[in-house]
Short mmCIF file of C-alpha atoms in Angstrom, two decimals:
data_model
loop_
_atom_site.label_atom_id
_atom_site.label_comp_id
_atom_site.label_asym_id
_atom_site.label_seq_id
_atom_site.Cartn_x
_atom_site.Cartn_y
_atom_site.Cartn_z
CA MET A 69 -33.79 22.80 -29.27
CA PHE A 70 -33.17 19.60 -27.34
CA TRP A 71 -35.31 19.06 -24.26
CA PRO A 72 -32.98 17.39 -21.70
CA ILE A 73 -35.66 16.05 -19.34
CA PRO A 74 -35.85 12.61 -21.05
CA MET A 75 -32.08 12.45 -20.78
CA TYR A 76 -32.12 12.85 -17.01
CA LEU A 77 -35.32 10.94 -16.27
CA PRO A 78 -33.54 7.56 -15.83
CA LEU A 79 -31.22 9.17 -13.29
CA LEU A 80 -34.23 10.44 -11.35
CA VAL A 81 -35.82 7.00 -11.48
CA SER A 82 -32.59 5.46 -10.15
CA ALA A 83 -32.52 7.96 -7.29
CA VAL A 84 -36.13 7.15 -6.39
CA LEU A 85 -35.29 3.45 -6.61
CA ALA A 86 -32.39 3.96 -4.21
CA VAL A 87 -34.77 5.46 -1.67
CA VAL A 88 -37.63 2.99 -2.14
CA ALA A 89 -35.66 -0.27 -2.51
CA PRO A 90 -34.44 -0.58 1.11
CA TRP A 91 -37.92 0.15 2.41
CA ALA A 92 -39.48 -2.44 0.09
CA GLY A 93 -36.72 -4.96 0.76
CA ARG A 94 -37.37 -4.93 4.52
CA ARG A 95 -41.03 -5.73 3.94
CA MET A 96 -40.40 -8.72 1.64
CA PRO A 97 -39.44 -12.26 2.54
CA PRO A 98 -35.62 -12.59 2.62
CA ARG A 99 -35.26 -14.55 -0.61
CA ALA A 100 -37.56 -12.28 -2.64
CA GLY A 101 -36.04 -9.19 -1.05
CA ALA A 102 -32.53 -10.26 -1.96
CA TRP A 103 -33.53 -10.88 -5.57
CA ALA A 104 -35.39 -7.58 -5.77
CA MET A 105 -32.43 -5.67 -4.35
CA VAL A 106 -29.97 -7.29 -6.76
CA CYS A 107 -32.21 -6.60 -9.75
CA ALA A 108 -32.82 -3.01 -8.66
CA ALA A 109 -29.10 -2.39 -8.10
CA THR A 110 -28.25 -3.85 -11.51
CA VAL A 111 -30.81 -1.68 -13.26
CA ALA A 112 -29.71 1.45 -11.38
CA ALA A 113 -26.01 0.83 -12.11
CA GLY A 114 -26.68 0.16 -15.77
CA THR A 115 -28.74 3.33 -16.04
CA TRP A 116 -26.05 5.49 -14.46
CA VAL A 117 -23.27 4.07 -16.61
CA THR A 118 -25.35 4.51 -19.77
CA GLU A 119 -26.26 8.10 -18.94
CA LEU A 120 -22.66 9.01 -18.08
CA ALA A 121 -21.46 7.43 -21.32
CA ILE A 122 -24.01 9.37 -23.38
CA LEU A 123 -23.00 12.64 -21.73
CA ALA A 124 -19.30 11.88 -22.16
CA PHE A 125 -19.70 10.94 -25.82
CA THR A 126 -21.44 14.24 -26.56
CA ALA A 127 -18.41 16.00 -25.08
CA ILE A 128 -15.92 13.85 -26.96
CA GLY A 129 -17.90 14.27 -30.18
CA GLN A 130 -17.39 18.03 -30.03
CA VAL A 131 -13.61 17.70 -30.31
CA PRO A 132 -12.88 18.81 -33.89
CA LEU A 133 -10.52 15.91 -34.62
CA VAL A 134 -13.12 13.38 -33.47
CA ALA A 135 -15.95 15.18 -35.26
CA ALA A 136 -13.97 15.07 -38.51
CA GLN A 137 -13.99 11.26 -38.29
CA GLY A 138 -17.74 11.07 -37.78
CA ALA A 139 -20.62 12.24 -39.91
CA TRP A 140 -21.73 15.11 -37.68
CA SER A 141 -21.15 18.82 -37.19
CA VAL A 142 -19.59 20.21 -34.02
CA ARG A 143 -21.96 23.21 -34.14
CA VAL A 144 -25.06 21.03 -34.45
CA LEU A 145 -23.89 18.70 -31.68
CA ALA A 146 -23.08 21.66 -29.41
CA ALA A 147 -26.54 23.15 -30.04
CA GLU A 148 -28.23 19.86 -29.13
CA ASP A 149 -25.93 19.08 -26.19
CA PRO A 150 -27.96 17.99 -23.13
CA ALA A 151 -25.32 19.22 -20.68
CA ARG A 152 -23.00 22.15 -20.39
CA ALA A 153 -19.24 21.97 -19.86
CA PRO A 154 -19.10 21.24 -16.07
CA ALA A 155 -21.60 18.39 -16.33
CA ARG A 156 -19.85 16.98 -19.41
CA SER A 157 -16.49 17.04 -17.66
CA SER A 158 -17.82 15.24 -14.60
CA ALA A 159 -19.59 12.70 -16.84
CA TYR A 160 -16.37 12.04 -18.73
CA CYS A 161 -14.43 11.51 -15.48
CA GLY A 162 -17.21 9.29 -14.11
CA SER A 163 -17.26 7.17 -17.27
CA ALA A 164 -13.48 6.87 -17.25
CA ALA A 165 -13.61 5.67 -13.65
CA CYS A 166 -16.05 2.91 -14.56
#
């Protein structure tokens, strides 16, 4: 059985970063604060896009026509899926929007 906590840990880190970054940015000199905020925002955005893509690809991989093209089983992928249908659908829509 797949343990989904490592899958969602980067999203939790990004959420914590979103809370901590403004507080830390106000306490830094302007130049260092600006650089820190840009780097933090880039890391957080990259993390979210990567996580949404991984969730969306697990949903797309379960389509029988797509699974026939790859070297995987729909049943095995469904058993190891880190998200259920509502989360997969929202991830797919979020990835498509990006």
